[in-house]
Short mmCIF file of N, CA and C in Angstrom, two decimals:
data_model
loop_
_atom_site.label_atom_id
_atom_site.label_comp_id
_atom_site.label_asym_id
_atom_site.label_seq_id
_atom_site.Cartn_x
_atom_site.Cartn_y
_atom_site.Cartn_z
N UNK J 1 11.47 -3.40 1.25
CA UNK J 1 10.73 -4.54 1.76
C UNK J 1 9.41 -4.07 2.33
N UNK J 2 8.47 -5.01 2.50
CA UNK J 2 7.16 -4.70 3.08
C UNK J 2 7.15 -5.19 4.52
N UNK J 3 6.73 -4.33 5.46
CA UNK J 3 6.57 -4.75 6.84
C UNK J 3 5.09 -4.75 7.17
N UNK J 4 4.68 -5.70 8.00
CA UNK J 4 3.28 -5.83 8.39
C UNK J 4 3.16 -5.64 9.89
N UNK J 5 2.32 -4.72 10.31
CA UNK J 5 2.13 -4.46 11.73
C UNK J 5 1.46 -5.66 12.38
N UNK J 6 2.03 -6.24 13.46
CA UNK J 6 1.42 -7.40 14.10
C UNK J 6 0.13 -7.05 14.85
N UNK J 7 -0.11 -5.77 15.08
CA UNK J 7 -1.29 -5.36 15.82
C UNK J 7 -2.49 -5.11 14.90
N UNK J 8 -2.30 -4.23 13.86
CA UNK J 8 -3.45 -3.87 13.02
C UNK J 8 -3.35 -4.45 11.60
N UNK J 9 -2.27 -5.19 11.30
CA UNK J 9 -2.04 -5.84 10.00
C UNK J 9 -1.86 -4.87 8.85
N UNK J 10 -1.61 -3.59 9.12
CA UNK J 10 -1.33 -2.63 8.05
C UNK J 10 0.04 -2.94 7.46
N UNK J 11 0.18 -2.69 6.16
CA UNK J 11 1.43 -2.97 5.47
C UNK J 11 2.08 -1.66 5.05
N UNK J 12 3.42 -1.61 5.16
CA UNK J 12 4.15 -0.40 4.81
C UNK J 12 5.45 -0.75 4.10
N UNK J 13 5.86 0.13 3.19
CA UNK J 13 7.15 -0.01 2.52
C UNK J 13 8.23 0.41 3.51
N UNK J 14 9.27 -0.41 3.67
CA UNK J 14 10.38 -0.10 4.57
C UNK J 14 11.67 -0.22 3.78
N UNK J 15 12.28 0.91 3.39
CA UNK J 15 13.50 0.86 2.57
C UNK J 15 14.63 0.12 3.29
N UNK J 16 15.34 -0.74 2.56
CA UNK J 16 16.45 -1.50 3.13
C UNK J 16 17.54 -0.57 3.68
N UNK J 17 17.68 0.61 3.09
CA UNK J 17 18.73 1.55 3.51
C UNK J 17 18.54 2.02 4.95
N UNK J 18 17.32 1.94 5.47
CA UNK J 18 17.06 2.41 6.84
C UNK J 18 17.71 1.51 7.90
N UNK J 19 18.11 0.28 7.51
CA UNK J 19 18.77 -0.60 8.48
C UNK J 19 20.18 -0.11 8.80
N UNK J 20 20.85 0.59 7.86
CA UNK J 20 22.19 1.12 8.06
C UNK J 20 23.14 0.05 8.61
N UNK J 21 23.04 -1.16 8.08
CA UNK J 21 23.92 -2.24 8.48
C UNK J 21 23.51 -2.98 9.74
N UNK J 22 22.44 -2.57 10.39
CA UNK J 22 22.00 -3.23 11.62
C UNK J 22 21.19 -4.48 11.29
N UNK J 23 21.19 -5.43 12.23
CA UNK J 23 20.45 -6.68 12.03
C UNK J 23 18.95 -6.46 12.13
N UNK J 24 18.53 -5.44 12.89
CA UNK J 24 17.10 -5.17 13.07
C UNK J 24 16.91 -3.72 13.47
N UNK J 25 15.73 -3.21 13.22
CA UNK J 25 15.37 -1.84 13.62
C UNK J 25 13.97 -1.87 14.23
N UNK J 26 13.75 -0.94 15.16
CA UNK J 26 12.41 -0.81 15.75
C UNK J 26 11.57 0.07 14.82
N UNK J 27 10.30 -0.29 14.65
CA UNK J 27 9.39 0.43 13.75
C UNK J 27 8.10 0.72 14.50
N UNK J 28 7.64 1.97 14.42
CA UNK J 28 6.38 2.35 15.05
C UNK J 28 5.32 2.48 13.97
N UNK J 29 4.25 1.73 14.08
CA UNK J 29 3.17 1.75 13.09
C UNK J 29 2.48 3.11 13.12
N UNK J 30 2.44 3.81 11.97
CA UNK J 30 1.79 5.12 11.93
C UNK J 30 0.28 5.04 12.13
N UNK J 31 -0.30 3.84 11.91
CA UNK J 31 -1.75 3.70 12.03
C UNK J 31 -2.19 3.50 13.48
N UNK J 32 -1.57 2.51 14.18
CA UNK J 32 -2.05 2.17 15.52
C UNK J 32 -1.05 2.50 16.63
N UNK J 33 0.19 2.87 16.26
CA UNK J 33 1.19 3.23 17.27
C UNK J 33 1.97 2.06 17.84
N UNK J 34 1.69 0.82 17.40
CA UNK J 34 2.39 -0.37 17.88
C UNK J 34 3.87 -0.29 17.48
N UNK J 35 4.76 -0.58 18.42
CA UNK J 35 6.19 -0.60 18.14
C UNK J 35 6.62 -2.07 18.04
N UNK J 36 7.31 -2.41 16.95
CA UNK J 36 7.77 -3.79 16.77
C UNK J 36 9.11 -3.78 16.05
N UNK J 37 9.77 -4.92 16.06
CA UNK J 37 11.10 -5.03 15.48
C UNK J 37 11.02 -5.54 14.05
N UNK J 38 11.77 -4.90 13.16
CA UNK J 38 11.85 -5.33 11.77
C UNK J 38 13.24 -5.93 11.55
N UNK J 39 13.28 -7.16 11.05
CA UNK J 39 14.53 -7.87 10.83
C UNK J 39 15.08 -7.53 9.45
N UNK J 40 16.38 -7.26 9.38
CA UNK J 40 17.05 -6.95 8.12
C UNK J 40 17.17 -8.23 7.29
N UNK J 41 16.49 -8.31 6.10
CA UNK J 41 16.52 -9.54 5.31
C UNK J 41 17.88 -9.80 4.65
N UNK J 42 18.71 -8.77 4.51
CA UNK J 42 20.00 -8.98 3.86
C UNK J 42 21.14 -9.19 4.85
N UNK J 43 20.81 -9.29 6.14
CA UNK J 43 21.85 -9.49 7.14
C UNK J 43 22.39 -10.91 7.01
N UNK J 44 23.70 -11.11 7.17
CA UNK J 44 24.27 -12.46 7.01
C UNK J 44 23.59 -13.48 7.93
N UNK J 45 23.37 -14.71 7.43
CA UNK J 45 22.69 -15.73 8.22
C UNK J 45 23.39 -16.07 9.52
N UNK J 46 24.73 -15.81 9.64
CA UNK J 46 25.45 -16.15 10.85
C UNK J 46 25.13 -15.18 11.99
N UNK J 47 24.49 -14.04 11.67
CA UNK J 47 24.12 -13.08 12.69
C UNK J 47 22.92 -13.59 13.47
N UNK J 48 22.10 -12.70 14.06
CA UNK J 48 21.04 -13.20 14.92
C UNK J 48 20.19 -14.25 14.24
N UNK J 49 19.77 -15.26 14.96
CA UNK J 49 18.96 -16.31 14.36
C UNK J 49 17.63 -15.75 13.87
N UNK J 50 17.14 -16.39 12.80
CA UNK J 50 15.85 -15.95 12.23
C UNK J 50 14.74 -16.20 13.24
N UNK J 51 13.84 -15.24 13.35
CA UNK J 51 12.71 -15.42 14.27
C UNK J 51 11.53 -16.00 13.50
N UNK J 52 10.68 -16.75 14.16
CA UNK J 52 9.51 -17.31 13.46
C UNK J 52 8.61 -16.18 12.99
N UNK J 53 7.92 -16.42 11.87
CA UNK J 53 7.00 -15.43 11.33
C UNK J 53 5.59 -15.69 11.86
N UNK J 54 4.96 -14.67 12.39
CA UNK J 54 3.60 -14.78 12.91
C UNK J 54 2.61 -14.61 11.77
N UNK J 55 1.67 -15.53 11.65
CA UNK J 55 0.62 -15.46 10.64
C UNK J 55 -0.69 -15.08 11.31
N UNK J 56 -1.14 -13.80 11.19
CA UNK J 56 -2.33 -13.35 11.89
C UNK J 56 -3.58 -14.17 11.57
N UNK J 57 -3.69 -14.63 10.32
CA UNK J 57 -4.90 -15.34 9.93
C UNK J 57 -5.09 -16.62 10.73
N UNK J 58 -3.99 -17.36 10.96
CA UNK J 58 -4.12 -18.63 11.66
C UNK J 58 -3.76 -18.51 13.13
N UNK J 59 -3.10 -17.41 13.50
CA UNK J 59 -2.68 -17.24 14.89
C UNK J 59 -1.52 -18.14 15.26
N UNK J 60 -0.79 -18.64 14.25
CA UNK J 60 0.30 -19.58 14.52
C UNK J 60 1.62 -19.01 14.02
N UNK J 61 2.70 -19.59 14.52
CA UNK J 61 4.04 -19.19 14.08
C UNK J 61 4.55 -20.22 13.10
N UNK J 62 5.18 -19.76 12.03
CA UNK J 62 5.83 -20.66 11.08
C UNK J 62 7.29 -20.79 11.47
N UNK J 63 7.85 -21.94 11.20
CA UNK J 63 9.27 -22.15 11.47
C UNK J 63 10.09 -21.27 10.54
N UNK J 64 11.27 -20.84 10.97
CA UNK J 64 12.10 -20.01 10.10
C UNK J 64 12.49 -20.77 8.83
N UNK J 65 12.70 -20.03 7.75
CA UNK J 65 13.13 -20.65 6.50
C UNK J 65 14.57 -21.13 6.65
N UNK J 66 14.97 -22.14 5.88
CA UNK J 66 16.35 -22.62 5.94
C UNK J 66 17.33 -21.50 5.60
N UNK J 67 18.52 -21.55 6.21
CA UNK J 67 19.50 -20.49 6.01
C UNK J 67 20.05 -20.46 4.59
N UNK J 68 19.95 -21.56 3.83
CA UNK J 68 20.49 -21.55 2.49
C UNK J 68 19.60 -20.81 1.50
N UNK J 69 18.39 -20.44 1.90
CA UNK J 69 17.51 -19.70 1.01
C UNK J 69 18.09 -18.31 0.78
N UNK J 70 18.13 -17.88 -0.46
CA UNK J 70 18.72 -16.57 -0.76
C UNK J 70 17.77 -15.46 -0.34
N UNK J 71 18.35 -14.26 -0.14
CA UNK J 71 17.53 -13.11 0.26
C UNK J 71 16.49 -12.80 -0.80
N UNK J 72 16.82 -12.97 -2.08
CA UNK J 72 15.88 -12.68 -3.16
C UNK J 72 14.68 -13.61 -3.10
N UNK J 73 14.93 -14.93 -2.87
CA UNK J 73 13.82 -15.88 -2.78
C UNK J 73 12.94 -15.57 -1.59
N UNK J 74 13.57 -15.19 -0.47
CA UNK J 74 12.79 -14.86 0.71
C UNK J 74 11.93 -13.62 0.45
N UNK J 75 12.49 -12.64 -0.25
CA UNK J 75 11.75 -11.43 -0.55
C UNK J 75 10.54 -11.76 -1.43
N UNK J 76 10.76 -12.56 -2.49
CA UNK J 76 9.67 -12.93 -3.39
C UNK J 76 8.59 -13.71 -2.65
N UNK J 77 9.01 -14.63 -1.78
CA UNK J 77 8.05 -15.41 -1.01
C UNK J 77 7.25 -14.52 -0.06
N UNK J 78 7.95 -13.55 0.55
CA UNK J 78 7.28 -12.63 1.48
C UNK J 78 6.24 -11.79 0.73
N UNK J 79 6.61 -11.28 -0.45
CA UNK J 79 5.66 -10.48 -1.24
C UNK J 79 4.46 -11.32 -1.66
N UNK J 80 4.72 -12.56 -2.06
CA UNK J 80 3.61 -13.42 -2.45
C UNK J 80 2.69 -13.71 -1.27
N UNK J 81 3.29 -13.97 -0.08
CA UNK J 81 2.49 -14.24 1.12
C UNK J 81 1.68 -13.01 1.52
N UNK J 82 2.22 -11.83 1.23
CA UNK J 82 1.51 -10.59 1.57
C UNK J 82 0.53 -10.19 0.48
N UNK J 83 0.46 -10.97 -0.61
CA UNK J 83 -0.46 -10.65 -1.69
C UNK J 83 0.01 -9.50 -2.56
N UNK J 84 1.32 -9.24 -2.56
CA UNK J 84 1.84 -8.09 -3.30
C UNK J 84 2.66 -8.49 -4.52
N UNK J 85 2.72 -9.76 -4.82
CA UNK J 85 3.58 -10.19 -5.92
C UNK J 85 3.02 -9.80 -7.28
N UNK J 86 1.72 -9.87 -7.42
CA UNK J 86 1.13 -9.55 -8.71
C UNK J 86 -0.11 -8.71 -8.52
N UNK J 87 -0.39 -7.89 -9.52
CA UNK J 87 -1.61 -7.09 -9.48
C UNK J 87 -2.71 -7.84 -10.22
N UNK J 88 -3.94 -7.59 -9.88
CA UNK J 88 -5.05 -8.24 -10.54
C UNK J 88 -6.35 -7.63 -10.08
N UNK J 89 -7.41 -7.92 -10.81
CA UNK J 89 -8.72 -7.39 -10.46
C UNK J 89 -9.61 -8.54 -10.01
N UNK J 90 -9.90 -8.63 -8.70
CA UNK J 90 -10.84 -9.66 -8.26
C UNK J 90 -12.17 -9.49 -8.99
N UNK J 91 -12.71 -10.59 -9.49
CA UNK J 91 -13.91 -10.52 -10.34
C UNK J 91 -15.17 -10.14 -9.59
N UNK J 92 -15.25 -10.43 -8.29
CA UNK J 92 -16.49 -10.19 -7.56
C UNK J 92 -16.50 -8.88 -6.77
N UNK J 93 -15.52 -8.01 -7.03
CA UNK J 93 -15.43 -6.75 -6.28
C UNK J 93 -15.35 -5.58 -7.27
N UNK J 94 -16.06 -4.48 -6.96
CA UNK J 94 -15.97 -3.26 -7.76
C UNK J 94 -15.30 -2.18 -6.94
N UNK J 95 -14.31 -1.54 -7.54
CA UNK J 95 -13.55 -0.46 -6.89
C UNK J 95 -13.88 0.86 -7.59
N UNK J 96 -14.09 1.91 -6.81
CA UNK J 96 -14.39 3.23 -7.37
C UNK J 96 -13.71 4.31 -6.56
N UNK J 97 -13.49 5.47 -7.20
CA UNK J 97 -13.01 6.65 -6.51
C UNK J 97 -14.11 7.69 -6.56
N UNK J 98 -14.52 8.18 -5.38
CA UNK J 98 -15.52 9.24 -5.29
C UNK J 98 -14.77 10.54 -5.01
N UNK J 99 -15.03 11.57 -5.81
CA UNK J 99 -14.40 12.88 -5.63
C UNK J 99 -15.24 13.70 -4.66
N UNK J 100 -14.69 14.00 -3.50
CA UNK J 100 -15.42 14.74 -2.47
C UNK J 100 -15.23 16.25 -2.61
N UNK J 101 -14.00 16.69 -2.94
CA UNK J 101 -13.72 18.11 -3.14
C UNK J 101 -12.83 18.26 -4.37
N UNK J 102 -12.71 19.50 -4.85
CA UNK J 102 -11.86 19.76 -6.00
C UNK J 102 -12.67 19.92 -7.28
N UNK J 103 -11.97 20.05 -8.42
CA UNK J 103 -12.63 20.31 -9.70
C UNK J 103 -13.66 19.25 -10.11
N UNK J 104 -13.50 18.01 -9.66
CA UNK J 104 -14.43 16.94 -10.05
C UNK J 104 -15.34 16.51 -8.91
N UNK J 105 -15.55 17.39 -7.93
CA UNK J 105 -16.38 17.06 -6.77
C UNK J 105 -17.75 16.53 -7.20
N UNK J 106 -18.26 15.57 -6.43
CA UNK J 106 -19.58 14.94 -6.65
C UNK J 106 -19.61 14.02 -7.86
N UNK J 107 -18.43 13.54 -8.30
CA UNK J 107 -18.40 12.54 -9.37
C UNK J 107 -17.75 11.28 -8.85
N UNK J 108 -17.99 10.16 -9.55
CA UNK J 108 -17.42 8.87 -9.16
C UNK J 108 -16.78 8.26 -10.39
N UNK J 109 -15.58 7.69 -10.20
CA UNK J 109 -14.86 7.04 -11.30
C UNK J 109 -14.64 5.58 -10.92
N UNK J 110 -15.15 4.64 -11.75
CA UNK J 110 -14.95 3.21 -11.52
C UNK J 110 -13.53 2.85 -11.95
N UNK J 111 -12.82 2.08 -11.11
CA UNK J 111 -11.47 1.63 -11.44
C UNK J 111 -11.59 0.27 -12.12
N UNK J 112 -11.26 0.22 -13.41
CA UNK J 112 -11.42 -1.03 -14.15
C UNK J 112 -10.10 -1.65 -14.59
N UNK J 113 -8.99 -1.12 -14.07
CA UNK J 113 -7.67 -1.71 -14.34
C UNK J 113 -6.92 -1.84 -13.02
N UNK J 114 -5.95 -2.77 -12.92
CA UNK J 114 -5.23 -2.97 -11.67
C UNK J 114 -4.41 -1.76 -11.23
N UNK J 115 -3.95 -0.94 -12.19
CA UNK J 115 -3.14 0.23 -11.86
C UNK J 115 -3.80 1.47 -12.44
N UNK J 116 -4.03 2.47 -11.60
CA UNK J 116 -4.64 3.73 -12.03
C UNK J 116 -3.73 4.87 -11.62
N UNK J 117 -3.28 5.68 -12.60
CA UNK J 117 -2.44 6.83 -12.31
C UNK J 117 -3.30 8.08 -12.30
N UNK J 118 -3.11 8.90 -11.25
CA UNK J 118 -3.82 10.16 -11.10
C UNK J 118 -2.84 11.28 -11.40
N UNK J 119 -3.26 12.23 -12.25
CA UNK J 119 -2.36 13.33 -12.58
C UNK J 119 -3.09 14.52 -13.18
N UNK J 120 -2.34 15.61 -13.37
CA UNK J 120 -2.91 16.81 -13.96
C UNK J 120 -2.88 16.74 -15.49
N UNK J 121 -1.83 16.11 -16.06
CA UNK J 121 -1.70 16.03 -17.51
C UNK J 121 -1.59 14.61 -18.03
N UNK J 122 -1.03 13.70 -17.23
CA UNK J 122 -0.85 12.32 -17.67
C UNK J 122 -1.51 11.39 -16.67
N UNK J 123 -2.01 10.26 -17.19
CA UNK J 123 -2.58 9.25 -16.30
C UNK J 123 -3.95 8.80 -16.75
N UNK J 124 -4.56 7.97 -15.91
CA UNK J 124 -5.88 7.43 -16.20
C UNK J 124 -6.98 8.33 -15.67
N UNK J 125 -6.69 9.05 -14.59
CA UNK J 125 -7.63 10.01 -14.01
C UNK J 125 -6.97 11.38 -14.08
N UNK J 126 -7.47 12.24 -14.94
CA UNK J 126 -6.91 13.58 -15.13
C UNK J 126 -7.74 14.57 -14.31
N UNK J 127 -7.07 15.33 -13.43
CA UNK J 127 -7.73 16.32 -12.59
C UNK J 127 -7.12 17.69 -12.91
N UNK J 128 -7.95 18.62 -13.36
CA UNK J 128 -7.48 19.95 -13.72
C UNK J 128 -7.33 20.79 -12.45
N UNK J 129 -6.26 20.48 -11.71
CA UNK J 129 -5.99 21.13 -10.43
C UNK J 129 -4.54 21.57 -10.45
N UNK J 130 -4.25 22.89 -10.35
CA UNK J 130 -2.87 23.36 -10.44
C UNK J 130 -1.96 22.85 -9.33
N UNK J 131 -2.52 22.34 -8.23
CA UNK J 131 -1.70 21.82 -7.14
C UNK J 131 -1.38 20.33 -7.29
N UNK J 132 -1.88 19.73 -8.36
CA UNK J 132 -1.60 18.32 -8.65
C UNK J 132 -0.48 18.27 -9.69
N UNK J 133 0.48 17.38 -9.47
CA UNK J 133 1.59 17.23 -10.41
C UNK J 133 1.12 16.56 -11.70
N UNK J 134 1.97 16.65 -12.70
CA UNK J 134 1.65 16.05 -14.01
C UNK J 134 1.28 14.58 -13.85
N UNK J 135 2.11 13.82 -13.14
CA UNK J 135 1.81 12.44 -12.70
C UNK J 135 1.94 12.47 -11.19
N UNK J 136 0.83 12.39 -10.49
CA UNK J 136 0.82 12.69 -9.06
C UNK J 136 0.84 11.44 -8.16
N UNK J 137 -0.08 10.52 -8.39
CA UNK J 137 -0.20 9.36 -7.50
C UNK J 137 -0.67 8.14 -8.29
N UNK J 138 -0.49 6.96 -7.66
CA UNK J 138 -0.90 5.71 -8.30
C UNK J 138 -1.71 4.88 -7.33
N UNK J 139 -2.83 4.32 -7.80
CA UNK J 139 -3.65 3.39 -7.01
C UNK J 139 -3.48 2.01 -7.63
N UNK J 140 -3.07 1.03 -6.81
CA UNK J 140 -2.86 -0.34 -7.30
C UNK J 140 -3.81 -1.29 -6.61
N UNK J 141 -4.48 -2.13 -7.41
CA UNK J 141 -5.35 -3.17 -6.87
C UNK J 141 -4.64 -4.50 -7.06
N UNK J 142 -4.41 -5.22 -5.95
CA UNK J 142 -3.67 -6.48 -6.02
C UNK J 142 -4.62 -7.67 -6.08
N UNK J 143 -4.05 -8.81 -6.45
CA UNK J 143 -4.85 -10.02 -6.64
C UNK J 143 -5.58 -10.45 -5.38
N UNK J 144 -5.04 -10.10 -4.20
CA UNK J 144 -5.70 -10.49 -2.95
C UNK J 144 -6.82 -9.51 -2.56
N UNK J 145 -7.08 -8.50 -3.42
CA UNK J 145 -8.16 -7.55 -3.16
C UNK J 145 -7.73 -6.31 -2.41
N UNK J 146 -6.47 -6.24 -1.96
CA UNK J 146 -6.02 -5.05 -1.24
C UNK J 146 -5.74 -3.93 -2.23
N UNK J 147 -5.87 -2.69 -1.75
CA UNK J 147 -5.65 -1.51 -2.59
C UNK J 147 -4.54 -0.69 -1.95
N UNK J 148 -3.59 -0.26 -2.78
CA UNK J 148 -2.43 0.47 -2.30
C UNK J 148 -2.32 1.81 -3.00
N UNK J 149 -1.96 2.84 -2.23
CA UNK J 149 -1.79 4.19 -2.75
C UNK J 149 -0.32 4.56 -2.67
N UNK J 150 0.22 5.13 -3.75
CA UNK J 150 1.63 5.50 -3.79
C UNK J 150 1.77 6.87 -4.42
N UNK J 151 2.51 7.75 -3.78
CA UNK J 151 2.79 9.07 -4.34
C UNK J 151 3.91 8.93 -5.38
N UNK J 152 3.80 9.63 -6.50
CA UNK J 152 4.78 9.52 -7.57
C UNK J 152 5.74 10.72 -7.55
N UNK J 153 6.31 10.97 -6.37
CA UNK J 153 7.24 12.09 -6.18
C UNK J 153 6.62 13.42 -6.61
N UNK J 154 5.35 13.61 -6.24
CA UNK J 154 4.66 14.84 -6.60
C UNK J 154 5.20 16.01 -5.79
N UNK J 155 5.01 17.21 -6.31
CA UNK J 155 5.51 18.41 -5.64
C UNK J 155 4.82 18.66 -4.31
N UNK J 156 3.49 18.57 -4.29
CA UNK J 156 2.73 18.87 -3.08
C UNK J 156 2.36 17.64 -2.26
N UNK J 157 2.73 16.47 -2.74
CA UNK J 157 2.52 15.25 -1.98
C UNK J 157 1.09 14.73 -2.03
N UNK J 158 0.95 13.50 -1.53
CA UNK J 158 -0.34 12.84 -1.39
C UNK J 158 -0.48 12.50 0.08
N UNK J 159 -1.65 12.74 0.65
CA UNK J 159 -1.82 12.48 2.07
C UNK J 159 -3.07 11.67 2.35
N UNK J 160 -3.02 10.94 3.44
CA UNK J 160 -4.18 10.20 3.93
C UNK J 160 -4.17 10.28 5.44
N UNK J 161 -5.33 10.50 6.02
CA UNK J 161 -5.42 10.64 7.47
C UNK J 161 -4.65 11.85 7.98
N UNK J 162 -4.48 12.87 7.13
CA UNK J 162 -3.76 14.07 7.55
C UNK J 162 -2.25 13.94 7.50
N UNK J 163 -1.74 12.80 7.03
CA UNK J 163 -0.29 12.58 6.96
C UNK J 163 0.15 12.39 5.52
N UNK J 164 1.26 13.04 5.19
CA UNK J 164 1.83 12.90 3.85
C UNK J 164 2.45 11.51 3.69
N UNK J 165 2.18 10.86 2.56
CA UNK J 165 2.73 9.52 2.33
C UNK J 165 4.24 9.58 2.14
N UNK J 166 4.93 8.63 2.76
CA UNK J 166 6.38 8.49 2.57
C UNK J 166 6.70 7.20 1.84
N UNK J 167 5.69 6.39 1.62
CA UNK J 167 5.84 5.13 0.91
C UNK J 167 4.45 4.61 0.62
N UNK J 168 4.33 3.44 -0.03
CA UNK J 168 3.00 2.90 -0.31
C UNK J 168 2.20 2.68 0.97
N UNK J 169 0.90 2.98 0.92
CA UNK J 169 0.02 2.78 2.07
C UNK J 169 -1.24 2.07 1.60
N UNK J 170 -1.70 1.13 2.41
CA UNK J 170 -2.91 0.40 2.06
C UNK J 170 -4.13 1.26 2.33
N UNK J 171 -5.07 1.24 1.37
CA UNK J 171 -6.33 1.96 1.52
C UNK J 171 -7.44 0.98 1.84
N UNK J 172 -8.32 1.39 2.74
CA UNK J 172 -9.48 0.59 3.10
C UNK J 172 -10.74 1.19 2.48
N UNK J 173 -11.83 0.45 2.51
CA UNK J 173 -13.11 0.95 2.01
C UNK J 173 -13.49 2.25 2.74
N UNK J 174 -13.91 3.25 1.99
CA UNK J 174 -14.34 4.56 2.48
C UNK J 174 -13.20 5.40 3.06
N UNK J 175 -11.97 5.00 2.79
CA UNK J 175 -10.83 5.80 3.27
C UNK J 175 -10.58 6.94 2.29
N UNK J 176 -10.33 8.12 2.84
CA UNK J 176 -10.10 9.31 2.03
C UNK J 176 -8.61 9.58 1.87
N UNK J 177 -8.25 10.20 0.73
CA UNK J 177 -6.89 10.67 0.53
C UNK J 177 -6.94 11.95 -0.29
N UNK J 178 -5.88 12.74 -0.20
CA UNK J 178 -5.87 14.07 -0.82
C UNK J 178 -4.71 14.21 -1.80
N UNK J 179 -5.03 14.72 -2.99
CA UNK J 179 -4.04 15.08 -4.01
C UNK J 179 -4.35 16.53 -4.36
N UNK J 180 -3.43 17.45 -4.07
CA UNK J 180 -3.68 18.86 -4.35
C UNK J 180 -4.89 19.35 -3.56
N UNK J 181 -5.84 19.98 -4.27
CA UNK J 181 -7.07 20.47 -3.62
C UNK J 181 -8.19 19.44 -3.69
N UNK J 182 -7.89 18.27 -4.24
CA UNK J 182 -8.92 17.24 -4.42
C UNK J 182 -8.85 16.19 -3.34
N UNK J 183 -9.99 15.91 -2.72
CA UNK J 183 -10.09 14.83 -1.75
C UNK J 183 -10.91 13.72 -2.40
N UNK J 184 -10.34 12.52 -2.38
CA UNK J 184 -11.00 11.36 -2.99
C UNK J 184 -11.26 10.31 -1.92
N UNK J 185 -12.27 9.48 -2.15
CA UNK J 185 -12.59 8.39 -1.24
C UNK J 185 -12.64 7.09 -2.03
N UNK J 186 -11.96 6.06 -1.52
CA UNK J 186 -12.01 4.74 -2.14
C UNK J 186 -13.29 4.04 -1.71
N UNK J 187 -14.02 3.49 -2.68
CA UNK J 187 -15.23 2.72 -2.39
C UNK J 187 -15.01 1.30 -2.89
N UNK J 188 -15.23 0.32 -2.01
CA UNK J 188 -15.09 -1.09 -2.37
C UNK J 188 -16.44 -1.76 -2.16
N UNK J 189 -16.97 -2.38 -3.20
CA UNK J 189 -18.28 -3.03 -3.11
C UNK J 189 -18.21 -4.42 -3.76
N UNK J 190 -18.83 -5.41 -3.11
CA UNK J 190 -18.93 -6.71 -3.75
C UNK J 190 -20.05 -6.63 -4.76
N UNK J 191 -19.89 -7.32 -5.88
CA UNK J 191 -20.89 -7.26 -6.95
C UNK J 191 -22.25 -7.73 -6.44
N UNK J 192 -22.28 -8.79 -5.57
CA UNK J 192 -23.55 -9.32 -5.06
C UNK J 192 -24.34 -8.29 -4.27
N UNK J 193 -23.60 -7.41 -3.50
CA UNK J 193 -24.28 -6.47 -2.63
C UNK J 193 -24.78 -5.25 -3.35
N UNK J 194 -24.43 -5.11 -4.65
CA UNK J 194 -24.86 -3.93 -5.40
C UNK J 194 -26.25 -4.16 -5.97
N UNK J 195 -27.10 -3.16 -5.87
CA UNK J 195 -28.45 -3.30 -6.39
C UNK J 195 -28.42 -3.26 -7.91
N UNK J 196 -29.32 -4.03 -8.58
CA UNK J 196 -29.33 -4.05 -10.04
C UNK J 196 -29.72 -2.68 -10.61
N UNK J 197 -29.21 -2.39 -11.82
CA UNK J 197 -29.50 -1.09 -12.45
C UNK J 197 -30.95 -1.05 -12.92
#
């Protein structure tokens, strides 16, 4: 499931197995340090009552969904509300990866598909770096314009902000991440703000 930090709105993958049968677990946001409670979506409806969902954009609470709604429908609705249900390329935004260090340093690669795989031998961006796995990481651009980075079980891992990824992490404009010896930076630009060629 996806959890959203109520303080900084960062989104993180939270495996259902971490609940270990509990109705809720406390979660500390790795970005801002905020501690909040994550409710187990598969817990029986007769257990603790559903809490209202806070919507940061409007600053309001939504009423809990009816108890007859299945966990699958709730999950799909939550992903759609978080903008994670489908991938897509917003037409007015250009996404690029700038290579800061490594074999391709000082180059820029425009991302023209919703999913970009980075690897040493397979993928859309091939980096001749012995510390990068054959298929190392994936960058996903969603329909709501958010960009997500996911490690593909690489040997040496993918890190951002000095921390190794344990699940998908949202990338912001000018945020750096490292694969092997290569450091890349995500660049997000609106088409209007770009100077003509």
